[in-house]
Structure formats: C-alpha cells, structure tokens
mmCIF file of C-alpha atoms in Angstrom:
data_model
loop_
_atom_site.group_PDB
_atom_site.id
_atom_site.type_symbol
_atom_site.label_atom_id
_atom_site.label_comp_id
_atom_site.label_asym_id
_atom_site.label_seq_id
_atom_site.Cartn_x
_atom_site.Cartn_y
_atom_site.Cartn_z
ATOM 1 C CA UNK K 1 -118.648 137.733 128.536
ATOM 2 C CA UNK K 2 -121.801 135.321 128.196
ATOM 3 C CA UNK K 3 -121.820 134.599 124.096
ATOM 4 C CA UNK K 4 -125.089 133.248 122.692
ATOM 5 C CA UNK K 5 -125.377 132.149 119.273
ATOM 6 C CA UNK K 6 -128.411 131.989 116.908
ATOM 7 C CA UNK K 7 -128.230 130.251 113.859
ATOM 8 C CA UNK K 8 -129.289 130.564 110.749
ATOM 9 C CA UNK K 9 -129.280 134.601 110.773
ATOM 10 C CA UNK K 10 -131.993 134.713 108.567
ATOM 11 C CA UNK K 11 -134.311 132.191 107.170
ATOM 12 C CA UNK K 12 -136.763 132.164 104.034
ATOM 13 C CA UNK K 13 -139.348 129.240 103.629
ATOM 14 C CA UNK K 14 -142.110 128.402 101.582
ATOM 15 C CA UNK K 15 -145.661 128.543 103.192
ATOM 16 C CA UNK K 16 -146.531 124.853 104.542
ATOM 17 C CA UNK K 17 -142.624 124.019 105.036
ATOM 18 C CA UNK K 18 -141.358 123.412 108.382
ATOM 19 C CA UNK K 19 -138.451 124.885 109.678
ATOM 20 C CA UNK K 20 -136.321 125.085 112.563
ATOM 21 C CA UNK K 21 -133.384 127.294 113.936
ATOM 22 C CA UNK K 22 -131.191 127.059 116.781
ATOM 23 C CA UNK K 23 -129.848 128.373 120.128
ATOM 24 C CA UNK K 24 -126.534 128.264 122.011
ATOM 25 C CA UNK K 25 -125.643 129.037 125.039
ATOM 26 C CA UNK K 26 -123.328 128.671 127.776
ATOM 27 C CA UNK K 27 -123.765 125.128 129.595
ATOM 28 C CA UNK K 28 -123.070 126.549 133.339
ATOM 29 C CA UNK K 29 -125.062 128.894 135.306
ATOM 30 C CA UNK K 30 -127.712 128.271 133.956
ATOM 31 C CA UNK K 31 -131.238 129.227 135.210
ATOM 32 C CA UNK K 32 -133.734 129.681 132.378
ATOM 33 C CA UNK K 33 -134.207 130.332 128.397
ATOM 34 C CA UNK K 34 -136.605 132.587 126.704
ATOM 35 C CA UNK K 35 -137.356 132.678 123.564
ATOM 36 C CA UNK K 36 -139.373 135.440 121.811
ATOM 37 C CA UNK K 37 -141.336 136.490 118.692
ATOM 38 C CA UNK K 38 -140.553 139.606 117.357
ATOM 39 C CA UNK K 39 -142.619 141.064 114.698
ATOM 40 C CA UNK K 40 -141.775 144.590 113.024
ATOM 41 C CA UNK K 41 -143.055 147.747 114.676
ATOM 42 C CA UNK K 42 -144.201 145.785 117.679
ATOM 43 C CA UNK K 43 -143.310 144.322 121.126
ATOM 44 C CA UNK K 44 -141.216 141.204 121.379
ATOM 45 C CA UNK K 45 -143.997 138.413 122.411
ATOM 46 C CA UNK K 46 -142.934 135.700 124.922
ATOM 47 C CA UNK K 47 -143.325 132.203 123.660
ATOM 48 C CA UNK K 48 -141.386 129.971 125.770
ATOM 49 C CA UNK K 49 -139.406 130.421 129.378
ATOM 50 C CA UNK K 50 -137.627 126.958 129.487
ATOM 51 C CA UNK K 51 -136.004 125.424 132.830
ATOM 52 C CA UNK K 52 -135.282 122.134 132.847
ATOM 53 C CA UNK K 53 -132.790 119.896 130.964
ATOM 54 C CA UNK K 54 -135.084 117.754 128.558
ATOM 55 C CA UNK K 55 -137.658 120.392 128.286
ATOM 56 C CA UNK K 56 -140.190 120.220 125.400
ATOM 57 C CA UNK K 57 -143.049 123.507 125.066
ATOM 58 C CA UNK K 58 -145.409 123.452 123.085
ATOM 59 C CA UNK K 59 -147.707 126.686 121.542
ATOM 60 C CA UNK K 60 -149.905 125.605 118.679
ATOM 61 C CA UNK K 61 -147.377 125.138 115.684
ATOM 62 C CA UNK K 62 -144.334 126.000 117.528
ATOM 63 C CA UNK K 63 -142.656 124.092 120.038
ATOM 64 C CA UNK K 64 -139.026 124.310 121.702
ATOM 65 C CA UNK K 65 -137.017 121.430 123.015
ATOM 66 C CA UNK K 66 -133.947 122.333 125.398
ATOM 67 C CA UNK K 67 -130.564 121.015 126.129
ATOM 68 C CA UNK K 68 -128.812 122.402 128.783
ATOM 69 C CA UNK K 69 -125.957 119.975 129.444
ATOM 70 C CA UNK K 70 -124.406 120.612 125.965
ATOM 71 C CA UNK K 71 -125.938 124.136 126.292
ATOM 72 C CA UNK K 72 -128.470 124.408 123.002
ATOM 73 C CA UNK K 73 -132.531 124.821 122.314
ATOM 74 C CA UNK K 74 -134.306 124.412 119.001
ATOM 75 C CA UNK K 75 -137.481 126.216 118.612
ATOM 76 C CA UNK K 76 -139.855 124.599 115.397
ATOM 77 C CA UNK K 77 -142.323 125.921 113.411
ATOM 78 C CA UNK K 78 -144.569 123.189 111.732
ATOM 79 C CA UNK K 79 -146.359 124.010 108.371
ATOM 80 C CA UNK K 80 -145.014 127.523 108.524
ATOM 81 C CA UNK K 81 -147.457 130.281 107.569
ATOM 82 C CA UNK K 82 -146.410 134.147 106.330
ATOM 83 C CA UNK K 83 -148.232 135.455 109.753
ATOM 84 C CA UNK K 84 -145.115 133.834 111.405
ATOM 85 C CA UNK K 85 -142.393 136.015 109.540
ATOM 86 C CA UNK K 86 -140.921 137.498 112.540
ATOM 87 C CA UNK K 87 -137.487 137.963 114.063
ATOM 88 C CA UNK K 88 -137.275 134.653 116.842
ATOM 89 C CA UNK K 89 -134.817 135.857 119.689
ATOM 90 C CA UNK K 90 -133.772 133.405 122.231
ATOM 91 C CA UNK K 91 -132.405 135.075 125.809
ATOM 92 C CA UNK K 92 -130.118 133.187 128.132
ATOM 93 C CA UNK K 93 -131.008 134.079 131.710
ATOM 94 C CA UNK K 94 -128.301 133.527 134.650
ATOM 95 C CA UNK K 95 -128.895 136.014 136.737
ATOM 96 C CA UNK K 96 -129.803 138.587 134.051
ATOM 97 C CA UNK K 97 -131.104 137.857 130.625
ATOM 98 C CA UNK K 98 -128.333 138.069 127.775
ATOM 99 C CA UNK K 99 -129.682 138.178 123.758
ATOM 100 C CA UNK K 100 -128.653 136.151 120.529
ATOM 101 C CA UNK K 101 -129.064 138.370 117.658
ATOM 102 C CA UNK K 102 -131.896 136.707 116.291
ATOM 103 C CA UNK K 103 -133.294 134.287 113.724
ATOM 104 C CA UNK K 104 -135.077 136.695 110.664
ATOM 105 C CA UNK K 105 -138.048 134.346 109.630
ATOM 106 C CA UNK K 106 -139.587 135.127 105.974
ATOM 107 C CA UNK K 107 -142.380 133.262 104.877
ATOM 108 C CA UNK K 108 -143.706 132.980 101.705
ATOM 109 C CA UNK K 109 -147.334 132.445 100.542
ATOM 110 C CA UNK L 1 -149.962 138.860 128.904
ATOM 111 C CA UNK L 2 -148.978 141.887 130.833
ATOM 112 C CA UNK L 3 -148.736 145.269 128.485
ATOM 113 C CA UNK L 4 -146.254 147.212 128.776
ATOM 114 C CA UNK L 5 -146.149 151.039 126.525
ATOM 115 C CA UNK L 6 -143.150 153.225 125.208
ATOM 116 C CA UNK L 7 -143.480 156.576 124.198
ATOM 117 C CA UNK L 8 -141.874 158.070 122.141
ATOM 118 C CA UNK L 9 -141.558 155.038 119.467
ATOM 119 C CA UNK L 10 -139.735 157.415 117.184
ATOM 120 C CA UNK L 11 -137.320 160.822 117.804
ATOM 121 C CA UNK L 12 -135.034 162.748 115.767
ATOM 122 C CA UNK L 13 -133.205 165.810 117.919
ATOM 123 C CA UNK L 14 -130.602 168.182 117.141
ATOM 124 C CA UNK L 15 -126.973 167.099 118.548
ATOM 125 C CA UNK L 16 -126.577 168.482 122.564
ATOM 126 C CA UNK L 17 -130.225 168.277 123.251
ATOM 127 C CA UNK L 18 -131.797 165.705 126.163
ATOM 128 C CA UNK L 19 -134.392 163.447 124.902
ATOM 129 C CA UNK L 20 -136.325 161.109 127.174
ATOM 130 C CA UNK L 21 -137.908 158.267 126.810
ATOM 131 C CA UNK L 22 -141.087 156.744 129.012
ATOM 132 C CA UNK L 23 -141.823 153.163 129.624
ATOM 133 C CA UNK L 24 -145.148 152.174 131.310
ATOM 134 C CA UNK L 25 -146.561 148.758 132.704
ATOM 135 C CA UNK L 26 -150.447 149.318 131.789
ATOM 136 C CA UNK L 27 -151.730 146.634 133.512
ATOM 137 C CA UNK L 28 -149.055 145.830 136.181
ATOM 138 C CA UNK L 29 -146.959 146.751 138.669
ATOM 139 C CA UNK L 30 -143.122 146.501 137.931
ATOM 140 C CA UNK L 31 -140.841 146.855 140.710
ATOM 141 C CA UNK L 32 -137.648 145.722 138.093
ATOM 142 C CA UNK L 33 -137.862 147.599 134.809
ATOM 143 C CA UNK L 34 -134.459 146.868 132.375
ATOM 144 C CA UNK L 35 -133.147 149.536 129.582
ATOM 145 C CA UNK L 36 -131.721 147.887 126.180
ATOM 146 C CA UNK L 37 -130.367 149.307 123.023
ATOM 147 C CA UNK L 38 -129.321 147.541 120.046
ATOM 148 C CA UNK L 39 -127.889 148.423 116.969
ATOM 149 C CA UNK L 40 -128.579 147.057 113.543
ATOM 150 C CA UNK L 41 -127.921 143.656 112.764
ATOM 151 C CA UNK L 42 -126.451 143.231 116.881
ATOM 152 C CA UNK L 43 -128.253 141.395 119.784
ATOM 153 C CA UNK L 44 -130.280 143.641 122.642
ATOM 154 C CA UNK L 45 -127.939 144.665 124.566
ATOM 155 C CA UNK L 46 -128.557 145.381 128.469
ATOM 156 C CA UNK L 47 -127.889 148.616 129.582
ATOM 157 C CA UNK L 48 -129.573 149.329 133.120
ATOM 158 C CA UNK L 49 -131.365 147.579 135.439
ATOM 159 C CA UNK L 50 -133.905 150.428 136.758
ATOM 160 C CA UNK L 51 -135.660 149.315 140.321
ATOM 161 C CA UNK L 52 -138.253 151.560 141.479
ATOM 162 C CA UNK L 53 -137.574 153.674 144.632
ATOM 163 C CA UNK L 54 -133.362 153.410 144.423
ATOM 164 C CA UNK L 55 -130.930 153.865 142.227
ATOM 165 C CA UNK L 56 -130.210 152.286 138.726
ATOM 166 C CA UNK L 57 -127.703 149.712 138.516
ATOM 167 C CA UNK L 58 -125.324 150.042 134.714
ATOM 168 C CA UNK L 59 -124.043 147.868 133.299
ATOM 169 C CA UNK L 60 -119.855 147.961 132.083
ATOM 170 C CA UNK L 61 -119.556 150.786 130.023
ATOM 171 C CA UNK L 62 -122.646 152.351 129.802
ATOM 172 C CA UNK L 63 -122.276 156.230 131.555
ATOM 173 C CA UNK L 64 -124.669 156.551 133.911
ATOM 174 C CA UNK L 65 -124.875 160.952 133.949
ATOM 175 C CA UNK L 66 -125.244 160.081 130.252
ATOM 176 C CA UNK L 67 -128.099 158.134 130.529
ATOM 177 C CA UNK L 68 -129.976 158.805 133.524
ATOM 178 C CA UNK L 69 -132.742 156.280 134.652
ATOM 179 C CA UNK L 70 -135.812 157.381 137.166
ATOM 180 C CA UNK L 71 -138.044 154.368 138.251
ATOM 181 C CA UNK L 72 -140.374 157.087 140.548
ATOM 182 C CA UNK L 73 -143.193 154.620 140.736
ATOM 183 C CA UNK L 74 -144.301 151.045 140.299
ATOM 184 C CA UNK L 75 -145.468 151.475 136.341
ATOM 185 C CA UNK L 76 -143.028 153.958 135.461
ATOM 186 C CA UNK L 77 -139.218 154.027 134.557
ATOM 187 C CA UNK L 78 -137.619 156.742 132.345
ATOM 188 C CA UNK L 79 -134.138 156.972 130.078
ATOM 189 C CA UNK L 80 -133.088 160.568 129.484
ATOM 190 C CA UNK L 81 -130.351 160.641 126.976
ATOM 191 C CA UNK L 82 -128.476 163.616 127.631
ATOM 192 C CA UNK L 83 -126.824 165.457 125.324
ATOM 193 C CA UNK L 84 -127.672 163.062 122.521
ATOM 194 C CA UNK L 85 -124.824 162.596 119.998
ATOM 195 C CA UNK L 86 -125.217 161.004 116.573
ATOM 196 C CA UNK L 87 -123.485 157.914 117.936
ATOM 197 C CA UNK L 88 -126.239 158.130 120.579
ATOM 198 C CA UNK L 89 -128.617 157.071 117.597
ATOM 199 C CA UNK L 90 -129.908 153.718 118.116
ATOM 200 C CA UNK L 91 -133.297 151.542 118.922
ATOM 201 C CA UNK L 92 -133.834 151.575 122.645
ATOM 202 C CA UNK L 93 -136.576 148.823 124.180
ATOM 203 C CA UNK L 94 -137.313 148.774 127.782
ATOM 204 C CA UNK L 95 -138.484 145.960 129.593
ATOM 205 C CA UNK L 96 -140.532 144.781 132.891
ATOM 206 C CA UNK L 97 -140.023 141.700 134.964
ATOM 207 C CA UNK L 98 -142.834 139.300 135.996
ATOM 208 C CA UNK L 99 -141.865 137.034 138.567
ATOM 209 C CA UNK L 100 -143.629 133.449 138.369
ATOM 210 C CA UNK L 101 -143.587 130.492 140.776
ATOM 211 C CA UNK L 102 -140.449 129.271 139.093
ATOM 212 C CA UNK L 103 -138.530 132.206 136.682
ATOM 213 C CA UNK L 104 -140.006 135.302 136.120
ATOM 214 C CA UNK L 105 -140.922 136.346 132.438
ATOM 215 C CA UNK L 106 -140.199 140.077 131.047
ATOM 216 C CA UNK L 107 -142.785 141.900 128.431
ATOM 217 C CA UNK L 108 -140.968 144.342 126.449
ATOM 218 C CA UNK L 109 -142.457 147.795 124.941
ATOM 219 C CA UNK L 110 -142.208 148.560 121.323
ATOM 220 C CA UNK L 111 -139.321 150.532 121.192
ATOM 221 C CA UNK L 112 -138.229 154.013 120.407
ATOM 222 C CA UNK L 113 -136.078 154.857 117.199
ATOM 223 C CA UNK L 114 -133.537 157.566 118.056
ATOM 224 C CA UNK L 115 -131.803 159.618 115.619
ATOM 225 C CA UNK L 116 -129.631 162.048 116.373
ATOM 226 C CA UNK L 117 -128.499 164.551 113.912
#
C-alpha cells in the first residue's frame, strides 16, 4: 500500500509570513507529483504536476521544489495572504494517483 | 483549465434508496474519468477508474453492484450508490484525466455530500 505523508496537518500564519509544508512519498516508481489547492465548497485547482528529480515550479507566490531520490516535495507560499487559506493536497502518481491527507492552510489578516 | 461539473453537490436519502451522482467535462472530452470518496479528516481515496465505452475497473474492496459506474459518453461518467446505507455517507469527488506531452493532469468537480439516514 503506497503511504504518502503531509505534514504539518494544519497550519495557521499571519498575513505577510511565509510558510511552507511538506510531502512524502515513496522513492520508487515514481512517475509524477501533483499538488493541488483546495478551497471550501469548490474544485481542487491544479498548481503543480512535477517530473523530474531537482524540479523547481513556480506560480506567482507559490513555488514547489521536488526530491525524488529521498522521495519528498515542499510547496512555499511567500508573503502569505488570507485568499490562500485552502486545504494544499499533494498526489503521488505511479501508475494511478494516490492522496496525502492534506495541509489545512489558515491565514490571518 | 478544463471544467469539469458534479451534480448533485449535496444529498440526503432515506436508507435502501439508489442515489446517483453525475460528473461532466464542460469543455472537454474525457475518455478516463476516476471516482473518489473520502471521509473526514482521511486522504481521497480512489475508488474506480470509469473509461468510457467498457467497463469500470475497482479498486480492492470497493463492491462494484454497490456502486455501479456508467461512462456512456466522452463528457459523462455516473456513480449510482445503491441501496445507500448510513455508512455509505461520505464526500464523493470525481475526476477527469488530461493527458499532456509528458504526464497528464486531472481537474476534479466539486463534490457531492452524501448523507444517508
């Protein structure tokens, strides 16, 4: 059974802080990581699909570097703002895409 | 990015009644559509893979004649939840699959709430 952790579960930050959170995965198979945005009531957003070892994406004031050798990804949010209180999921994909349970992002203005 | 709907968002049914759920790729043709359920505080969990024209594919442990999946055409897959029992009662999100040059990306629906009582 493929295991992939998220860490922190939850997260609160002051508006302008920076913040971070991580993802782990298994190190073999590996084809691709997602990571999405998940705001209440609405669809999960895709921010990042991430393939190669060394990887570093970039959208406005999130970016997400990736690791696959020792099977981790850190997604960043610089100067965080409360329109980015979301839940961040990140999705291993070998063949099929397997979930973490999420990182529950609360800013505060 | 592509859109993809899910109707209903919300249900509540009686326990022993069907309830199905639609999920539709407005702007894009889906050959691969994928059913997930979570429950609170867990990870999305994969339940089917639906591909249009042929038959579901279910994941370990999930009963397929109790949650039948129709993919009849290229921007529509359904889950009917028969005979819903209150441990039937979870969020259910479907999926679509996008293939690009190098991975493919999926765009999820909203979800549909489903409370059995």
């Amino acid at each position: 059974i493929l295991n992939v952790e998220q860490s922190p579960q939850s997260l609160h930050v002051q508006e302008g802080d920076s913040t971070n959170f991580t993802c782990s995965f298994p190190s073999s198979n590996f084809y691709a990581l997602h990571w999405y945005r998940w705001e209440t009531a609405k669809s999960p957003e895709a921010l990042f699909v991430m393939t190669l070892n060394g990887d570093e994406k970039k959208k406005g004031r999130i970016s997400a570097t990736l690791n696959t050798k020792e099977g981790y990804s850190y997604l960043y949010i610089k100067g965080s703002q409360p329109e980015d209180s979301a839940t961040y999921l990140c999705a291993f994909n070998g063949n099929k895409l397997v979930f973490g349970a999420g990182t529950i992002l609360r800013v505060k203005s | 990015g592509a859109v993809v709907s899910q109707h209903p968002s919300w249900v509540i049914c009686k326990s022993g009644t069907s309830v199905k759920i639609e999920c539709r790729s407005l702007d894009f043709q889906a050959t691969t559509m994928f059913w997930y359920r979570q429950f609170p505080k867990q990870s999305l969990m994969l339940m089917a893979t639906s591909n249009e024209g042929s038959k579901a594919t279910y994941e370990q442990g999930v009963e397929k004649d109790k949650f039948l999946i129709n993919h009849a055409s290229l921007t529509l897959s359904t889950l009917t939840v028969t005979s819903a029992h209150p441990e039937d009662s979870s969020f259910y999100i479907c999926s679509a699959r996008v293939w690009r040059v190098l991975d493919y990306e999926q765009f999820f629906g909203p979800g549909t709430r489903l409370t059995v009582l």
